[in-house]
């Protein structure tokens, strides 16, 4: 699996701020790809994990943030291992 870095967006971030952050991430050297994961999609992924459904059922709402997931290039991943 390729290494990734998750960037959590503040709850108040709108589409314009998300797109700006996504462009900034894509422009960074060492970033191969960026994908957006909505808070609802993240909650659904978490709920699908064994044993998490009961835990999440006790929550009042969705505590997860919208997230940008940046996939790093092989060069950047190798640099992180050297550090």
Short mmCIF file of N, CA and C in Angstrom, two decimals, residues 32-73:
data_model
loop_
_atom_site.label_atom_id
_atom_site.label_comp_id
_atom_site.label_asym_id
_atom_site.label_seq_id
_atom_site.Cartn_x
_atom_site.Cartn_y
_atom_site.Cartn_z
N UNK A 32 1.22 12.38 -5.03
CA UNK A 32 0.84 11.74 -6.29
C UNK A 32 -0.64 11.93 -6.60
N UNK A 33 -1.48 11.94 -5.56
CA UNK A 33 -2.92 12.06 -5.77
C UNK A 33 -3.57 12.56 -4.49
N UNK A 34 -4.75 13.16 -4.66
CA UNK A 34 -5.53 13.64 -3.52
C UNK A 34 -6.97 13.22 -3.74
N UNK A 35 -7.59 12.67 -2.70
CA UNK A 35 -9.01 12.33 -2.82
C UNK A 35 -9.75 12.88 -1.60
N UNK A 36 -10.99 13.26 -1.84
CA UNK A 36 -11.85 13.80 -0.79
C UNK A 36 -12.69 12.67 -0.21
N UNK A 37 -12.75 12.60 1.12
CA UNK A 37 -13.61 11.64 1.82
C UNK A 37 -14.55 12.45 2.70
N UNK A 38 -15.84 12.42 2.36
CA UNK A 38 -16.81 13.17 3.16
C UNK A 38 -16.96 12.54 4.54
N UNK A 39 -17.41 13.34 5.46
CA UNK A 39 -17.60 12.83 6.82
C UNK A 39 -18.61 11.69 6.83
N UNK A 40 -19.62 11.74 5.97
CA UNK A 40 -20.63 10.68 5.90
C UNK A 40 -20.02 9.39 5.35
N UNK A 41 -19.16 9.51 4.33
CA UNK A 41 -18.50 8.32 3.77
C UNK A 41 -17.54 7.72 4.80
N UNK A 42 -16.85 8.57 5.55
CA UNK A 42 -15.93 8.08 6.58
C UNK A 42 -16.68 7.33 7.66
N UNK A 43 -17.85 7.85 8.05
CA UNK A 43 -18.65 7.18 9.07
C UNK A 43 -19.15 5.83 8.56
N UNK A 44 -19.57 5.78 7.31
CA UNK A 44 -20.03 4.51 6.73
C UNK A 44 -18.90 3.49 6.69
N UNK A 45 -17.68 3.93 6.33
CA UNK A 45 -16.52 3.02 6.32
C UNK A 45 -16.23 2.50 7.72
N UNK A 46 -16.30 3.39 8.70
CA UNK A 46 -16.04 3.01 10.08
C UNK A 46 -17.10 2.05 10.59
N UNK A 47 -18.35 2.31 10.25
CA UNK A 47 -19.46 1.46 10.70
C UNK A 47 -19.36 0.06 10.11
N UNK A 48 -18.72 -0.06 8.95
CA UNK A 48 -18.58 -1.37 8.30
C UNK A 48 -17.53 -2.25 8.97
N UNK A 49 -16.69 -1.65 9.80
CA UNK A 49 -15.67 -2.44 10.49
C UNK A 49 -16.31 -3.25 11.61
N UNK A 50 -15.84 -4.47 11.78
CA UNK A 50 -16.40 -5.36 12.79
C UNK A 50 -16.32 -4.73 14.18
N UNK A 51 -17.43 -4.73 14.88
CA UNK A 51 -17.48 -4.22 16.24
C UNK A 51 -17.70 -2.73 16.37
N UNK A 52 -17.65 -2.00 15.28
CA UNK A 52 -17.77 -0.55 15.37
C UNK A 52 -19.23 -0.09 15.34
N UNK A 53 -20.12 -0.89 14.78
CA UNK A 53 -21.51 -0.51 14.69
C UNK A 53 -22.12 -0.19 16.04
N UNK A 54 -21.87 -1.05 17.03
CA UNK A 54 -22.42 -0.83 18.37
C UNK A 54 -21.84 0.43 19.00
N UNK A 55 -20.57 0.64 18.81
CA UNK A 55 -19.92 1.83 19.37
C UNK A 55 -20.51 3.09 18.75
N UNK A 56 -20.66 3.10 17.45
CA UNK A 56 -21.18 4.28 16.76
C UNK A 56 -22.65 4.53 17.05
N UNK A 57 -23.39 3.46 17.36
CA UNK A 57 -24.82 3.61 17.65
C UNK A 57 -25.05 4.49 18.88
N UNK A 58 -24.07 4.53 19.77
CA UNK A 58 -24.19 5.32 20.99
C UNK A 58 -23.87 6.79 20.81
N UNK A 59 -23.46 7.18 19.63
CA UNK A 59 -23.11 8.58 19.38
C UNK A 59 -24.34 9.40 19.04
N UNK A 60 -24.29 10.68 19.38
CA UNK A 60 -25.38 11.59 19.07
C UNK A 60 -25.42 12.00 17.60
N UNK A 61 -24.26 12.04 16.99
CA UNK A 61 -24.16 12.45 15.60
C UNK A 61 -22.86 11.93 15.02
N UNK A 62 -22.47 12.49 13.91
CA UNK A 62 -21.24 12.09 13.25
C UNK A 62 -20.09 12.99 13.72
N UNK A 63 -19.14 12.45 14.48
CA UNK A 63 -18.04 13.27 14.98
C UNK A 63 -16.88 13.41 14.00
N UNK A 64 -16.97 12.73 12.86
CA UNK A 64 -15.84 12.71 11.93
C UNK A 64 -15.83 13.94 11.03
N UNK A 65 -14.63 14.40 10.66
CA UNK A 65 -14.54 15.56 9.77
C UNK A 65 -14.46 15.13 8.30
N UNK A 66 -14.75 16.06 7.40
CA UNK A 66 -14.41 15.85 6.00
C UNK A 66 -12.88 15.77 5.94
N UNK A 67 -12.37 14.96 5.03
CA UNK A 67 -10.93 14.70 4.99
C UNK A 67 -10.41 14.70 3.56
N UNK A 68 -9.21 15.22 3.39
CA UNK A 68 -8.47 15.07 2.14
C UNK A 68 -7.38 14.04 2.41
N UNK A 69 -7.29 13.03 1.58
CA UNK A 69 -6.28 11.99 1.73
C UNK A 69 -5.29 12.13 0.57
N UNK A 70 -4.04 12.44 0.92
CA UNK A 70 -2.99 12.62 -0.08
C UNK A 70 -2.14 11.35 -0.15
N UNK A 71 -2.02 10.81 -1.34
CA UNK A 71 -1.15 9.66 -1.57
C UNK A 71 0.22 10.19 -1.96
N UNK A 72 1.25 9.70 -1.29
CA UNK A 72 2.60 10.19 -1.52
C UNK A 72 3.29 9.42 -2.64
N UNK A 73 4.20 10.09 -3.31
CA UNK A 73 4.99 9.43 -4.35
C UNK A 73 6.00 8.49 -3.69
#
